[in-house]
Amino acid sequence: LCVFSSLQLVSLLLIGIAAWGIGFGLISSFRVVGVVIAVGVFLFFIALVGLIGAVKHHQVLLFFYMIILLLVFIVQFSVSCACLALNEEQQSELLEVGWSNTNSARTDIERNLNCCGFRVFYSNETCAADCLRTLHCRPCAPIMEEYSGMVLRFVGGIGLFFSFTEILGVWLTYRYRNQKDPRANPSAFI
């Protein structure tokens, strides 16, 4: 039951962080928040399926939970390793691609980090930062690169930790599935 509660904790954390980001105006992209909330709800329902399967000793639900949890482990482990393996040059390239492809994220970054432009700010561009009033704005790339390395290491480490609890959950579910149900024939255990 410990593994089910850790998966529920992760799902509620995802939903809570997305709601916090929207509530404090840190994120204005509803697509990003929608995906995070959808993943959180999906994980919550998977944890609920595992919990019901364990309480009812339902072999099919436990098998379904075990397979889905194994797939979640593979995806989460891969993403966590990718976060930890990115070097500074790759992070910079990834940030530049993200910067040039999304206007809403660019506006959020400029407003929250109080910077304008990626590497250089041109006067014909728009900027949502307060520093534009004083005309003393720093470019966003160095600030984002500083934060991105720290965030990627944090996300990768947390992801690795929870991925190992998920593989533990797969193993425990496999072991629990093969046990006899004590309610089926109580005299068989005497």
C-alpha positions in Angstrom: 0.0 0.0 0.0 3.0 2.3 0.5 3.7 2.2 -3.3 0.1 3.2 -4.1 0.4 6.2 -1.7 3.7 7.3 -3.3 2.1 7.3 -6.7 -0.9 9.2 -5.3 1.5 11.7 -3.8 3.2 12.2 -7.1 -0.1 12.7 -8.9 -1.4 15.2 -6.3 2.0 17.0 -6.4 1.7 17.4 -10.2 -1.9 18.7 -9.9 -0.9 21.0 -7.0 2.1 22.5 -8.8 0.2 23.2 -11.9 -2.6 24.9 -10.0 0.0 26.9 -8.0 1.7 28.0 -11.3 -1.6 29.2 -12.7 -2.7 30.8 -9.4 0.4 32.9 -9.0 0.6 33.8 -12.7 3.9 32.0 -13.3 2.5 30.1 -16.2 -0.1 31.4 -18.6 0.1 28.5 -21.1 -3.0 26.5 -20.5 -1.7 23.8 -22.8 1.3 23.1 -20.5 -0.8 23.2 -17.3 -3.5 21.0 -19.0 -0.9 18.4 -19.8 0.6 18.4 -16.3 -2.9 18.2 -14.7 -3.9 15.4 -17.1 -0.7 13.4 -16.2 -1.5 13.9 -12.5 -5.1 12.7 -12.9 -3.9 9.7 -15.0 -1.4 8.7 -12.3 -4.0 9.2 -9.6 -6.4 6.9 -11.3 -3.7 4.3 -11.9 -2.8 4.4 -8.2 -6.5 4.0 -7.4 -6.7 1.0 -9.7 -3.8 -0.6 -7.9 -5.2 0.2 -4.5 -8.6 -1.3 -5.4 -6.9 -4.4 -6.9 -4.8 -4.9 -3.7 -7.8 -4.5 -1.4 -10.1 -6.7 -3.4 -7.2 -9.1 -4.3 -8.3 -8.7 -8.0 -5.8 -10.4 -10.3 -6.8 -8.5 -13.5 -6.6 -5.1 -11.8 -3.3 -5.9 -10.3 -1.9 -7.1 -13.6 -3.2 -3.9 -15.4 -1.7 -1.8 -12.6 1.6 -3.6 -12.9 1.9 -3.2 -16.7 0.9 0.5 -16.6 3.3 1.2 -13.7 6.1 -0.5 -15.6 5.4 1.7 -18.7 5.3 4.8 -16.4 8.6 3.7 -14.9 10.3 3.4 -18.4 9.1 6.8 -19.5 9.9 8.5 -16.2 13.4 6.9 -15.9 14.2 7.9 -19.5 13.1 11.5 -19.0 15.0 11.7 -15.7 18.2 10.4 -17.3 17.8 12.8 -20.2 17.4 15.7 -17.8 20.5 14.7 -15.9 22.6 14.0 -19.1 22.1 17.4 -20.9 25.2 19.5 -21.0 25.3 23.3 -21.0 25.5 23.5 -24.8 22.5 21.2 -25.3 20.5 23.1 -22.6 21.3 26.4 -24.4 20.1 25.0 -27.8 17.0 23.6 -26.2 16.2 27.0 -24.5 16.7 28.8 -27.8 14.3 26.5 -29.7 11.7 26.9 -26.9 12.2 30.7 -27.0 11.7 31.0 -30.7 8.7 28.6 -30.9 6.4 29.9 -28.1 5.2 33.4 -27.6 3.3 32.8 -24.4 6.3 31.2 -22.7 8.5 34.1 -23.9 6.1 36.6 -22.3 6.0 34.6 -19.0 9.8 34.4 -18.9 10.3 38.1 -19.6 7.8 39.1 -17.0 9.0 36.7 -14.3 12.7 37.0 -14.8 12.6 40.8 -15.6 14.6 40.5 -18.8 14.1 41.3 -22.5 15.1 39.4 -25.6 17.0 36.1 -25.8 20.6 37.1 -26.3 19.9 40.7 -27.6 16.9 42.9 -27.3 15.9 44.9 -30.4 13.9 48.1 -30.0 11.2 46.9 -32.5 10.4 43.8 -30.3 7.8 43.8 -27.5 8.8 42.9 -24.0 6.6 42.2 -20.9 9.3 43.0 -18.3 9.2 46.0 -15.9 12.8 46.8 -16.7 11.8 48.1 -20.1 10.6 51.3 -18.4 14.2 52.1 -17.2 15.7 50.8 -20.5 18.2 48.8 -18.4 17.2 45.2 -19.3 19.4 42.2 -19.3 19.0 39.5 -22.0 17.1 36.4 -20.8 19.5 33.7 -22.1 22.1 33.9 -19.2 19.4 34.0 -16.5 17.5 31.1 -18.1 20.7 29.1 -18.5 21.5 29.6 -14.8 18.0 28.4 -13.7 17.7 25.6 -16.3 20.7 23.7 -15.1 19.5 23.8 -11.5 15.9 22.9 -12.5 17.0 20.0 -14.7 19.2 18.5 -12.0 16.3 18.8 -9.5 13.7 17.4 -11.8 16.0 14.6 -12.9 16.9 13.6 -9.3 13.2 13.7 -8.1 12.2 11.7 -11.2 14.9 9.1 -10.6 13.8 8.7 -7.0 10.2 8.2 -7.8 11.0 5.9 -10.8 12.8 3.6 -8.4 9.7 3.6 -6.1 7.7 2.7 -9.1 9.9 -0.3 -10.0 9.6 -1.4 -6.4 5.8 -1.1 -6.9 6.0 -3.3 -10.0 8.0 -5.9 -8.1 5.7 -5.8 -5.0 2.6 -6.1 -7.2 4.1 -9.1 -9.0 4.8 -10.7 -5.6 1.4 -9.9 -4.2 -0.5 -11.1 -7.3 1.0 -14.6 -6.8 -0.2 -14.9 -3.2 -3.3 -16.8 -2.4 -6.4 -14.8 -1.3 -6.9 -15.6 2.5 -10.6 -14.9 2.1 -11.0 -17.6 -0.6 -10.3 -20.6 1.6 -9.2 -19.7 5.1 -8.6 -23.4 6.1 -5.9 -23.7 3.4 -3.6 -21.7 5.6 -3.9 -23.8 8.7 
